[in-house]
C-alpha positions as a Python dict, from the first residue, in 0.01 Angstrom:
ca = {
    (1, 'Q'): (0, 0, 0),
    (2, 'V'): (-260, 232, -146),
    (3, 'Q'): (-164, 597, -174),
    (4, 'L'): (-364, 899, -282),
    (5, 'V'): (-161, 1159, -469),
    (6, 'E'): (-309, 1506, -493),
    (7, 'S'): (-219, 1782, -735),
    (8, 'G'): (-352, 2110, -867),
    (9, 'G'): (-330, 2341, -569),
    (10, 'G'): (-175, 2684, -584),
    (11, 'L'): (-228, 3056, -564),
    (12, 'V'): (-518, 3212, -749),
    (13, 'Q'): (-690, 3550, -747),
    (14, 'P'): (-1045, 3590, -621),
    (15, 'G'): (-1287, 3488, -893),
    (16, 'G'): (-1036, 3253, -1048),
    (17, 'S'): (-1048, 2878, -1093),
    (18, 'L'): (-847, 2574, -998),
    (19, 'T'): (-890, 2204, -1055),
    (20, 'L'): (-766, 1954, -800),
    (21, 'S'): (-703, 1592, -880),
    (22, 'C'): (-647, 1289, -663),
    (23, 'A'): (-524, 961, -804),
    (24, 'A'): (-497, 633, -618),
    (25, 'S'): (-182, 432, -671),
    (26, 'G'): (-369, 109, -726),
    (27, 'T'): (-708, -49, -753),
    (28, 'I'): (-927, 1, -451),
    (29, 'F'): (-1220, -231, -416),
    (30, 'D'): (-1546, -160, -240),
    (31, 'I'): (-1519, 217, -251),
    (32, 'N'): (-1818, 370, -77),
    (33, 'A'): (-1741, 730, -168),
    (34, 'M'): (-1469, 966, -278),
    (35, 'G'): (-1452, 1320, -159),
    (36, 'W'): (-1269, 1634, -68),
    (37, 'Y'): (-1222, 1792, 271),
    (38, 'R'): (-1050, 2115, 361),
    (39, 'Q'): (-898, 2268, 670),
    (40, 'A'): (-831, 2637, 712),
    (41, 'P'): (-602, 2777, 983),
    (42, 'G'): (-777, 2771, 1319),
    (43, 'K'): (-1069, 2572, 1180),
    (44, 'Q'): (-1173, 2209, 1193),
    (45, 'R'): (-1154, 1994, 886),
    (46, 'E'): (-1480, 2009, 693),
    (47, 'L'): (-1638, 1814, 414),
    (48, 'V'): (-1640, 2004, 86),
    (49, 'A'): (-1788, 1756, -159),
    (50, 'I'): (-1842, 1384, -201),
    (51, 'V'): (-1944, 1151, -477),
    (52, 'T'): (-2084, 813, -379),
    (53, 'R'): (-2038, 474, -537),
    (54, 'A'): (-2375, 521, -703),
    (55, 'G'): (-2270, 854, -848),
    (56, 'S'): (-2470, 1090, -631),
    (57, 'T'): (-2302, 1407, -508),
    (58, 'N'): (-2325, 1629, -207),
    (59, 'Y'): (-2169, 1969, -140),
    (60, 'A'): (-2112, 2198, 150),
    (61, 'D'): (-2348, 2494, 135),
    (62, 'S'): (-2054, 2731, 107),
    (63, 'V'): (-1940, 2582, -226),
    (64, 'K'): (-2268, 2490, -393),
    (65, 'G'): (-2290, 2633, -741),
    (66, 'R'): (-1916, 2701, -754),
    (67, 'F'): (-1745, 2365, -708),
    (68, 'T'): (-1800, 2043, -898),
    (69, 'I'): (-1679, 1701, -794),
    (70, 'S'): (-1629, 1433, -1054),
    (71, 'R'): (-1474, 1091, -1073),
    (72, 'D'): (-1318, 845, -1310),
    (73, 'S'): (-1376, 510, -1146),
    (74, 'A'): (-1163, 322, -1398),
    (75, 'K'): (-865, 536, -1301),
    (76, 'N'): (-950, 560, -931),
    (77, 'T'): (-932, 934, -968),
    (78, 'V'): (-1146, 1211, -826),
    (79, 'Y'): (-1145, 1576, -928),
    (80, 'L'): (-1262, 1899, -774),
    (81, 'L'): (-1335, 2179, -1018),
    (82, 'M'): (-1337, 2507, -829),
    (83, 'N'): (-1478, 2819, -989),
    (84, 'S'): (-1545, 3170, -859),
    (85, 'L'): (-1295, 3118, -581),
    (86, 'K'): (-1316, 3336, -273),
    (87, 'P'): (-1056, 3420, -9),
    (88, 'E'): (-1254, 3211, 239),
    (89, 'D'): (-1183, 2906, 23),
    (90, 'T'): (-821, 2928, 129),
    (91, 'A'): (-731, 2601, 300),
    (92, 'V'): (-544, 2277, 269),
    (93, 'Y'): (-757, 2042, 64),
    (94, 'Y'): (-748, 1670, 136),
    (95, 'C'): (-870, 1389, -83),
    (96, 'N'): (-1052, 1106, 90),
    (97, 'V'): (-1160, 761, -20),
    (98, 'R'): (-1405, 573, 195),
    (99, 'I'): (-1417, 195, 214),
    (100, 'P'): (-1644, -22, 430),
    (101, 'I'): (-1384, -36, 706),
    (102, 'G'): (-1164, 270, 722),
    (103, 'G'): (-1036, 473, 433),
    (104, 'Y'): (-750, 664, 277),
    (105, 'W'): (-632, 1024, 282),
    (106, 'G'): (-426, 1226, 42),
    (107, 'Q'): (-129, 1432, 155),
    (108, 'G'): (-314, 1762, 122),
    (109, 'T'): (-266, 2043, -125),
    (110, 'Q'): (-267, 2413, -43),
    (111, 'V'): (-518, 2640, -212),
    (112, 'T'): (-467, 3010, -153),
    (113, 'V'): (-710, 3266, -289),
    (114, 'S'): (-567, 3615, -263),
    (115, 'S'): (-500, 3927, -463),
}
């Protein structure tokens, strides 16, 4: 069974940086996109960034210019480079892999931005 293992979350001060990674346990065929979602307390889960099979990217307005999504298709791994972090970025971040029918989710990793 395919699993997505996330790492890289933690506590960071405002203005700091973190890099999240998400690695699939095995080869996944027909990936449409890989991305990151986040969910803050009392809020709905929202899309943060995605990278499509063709390599195009899309970002939530709130993270444009600060976050960068990248992928290593050979390793079935996706990264989220987060710079200039703000307290409002505090959330549980979830990796997602989309396939034609359904998809996969990571276990979630906590990112806390606080002094």
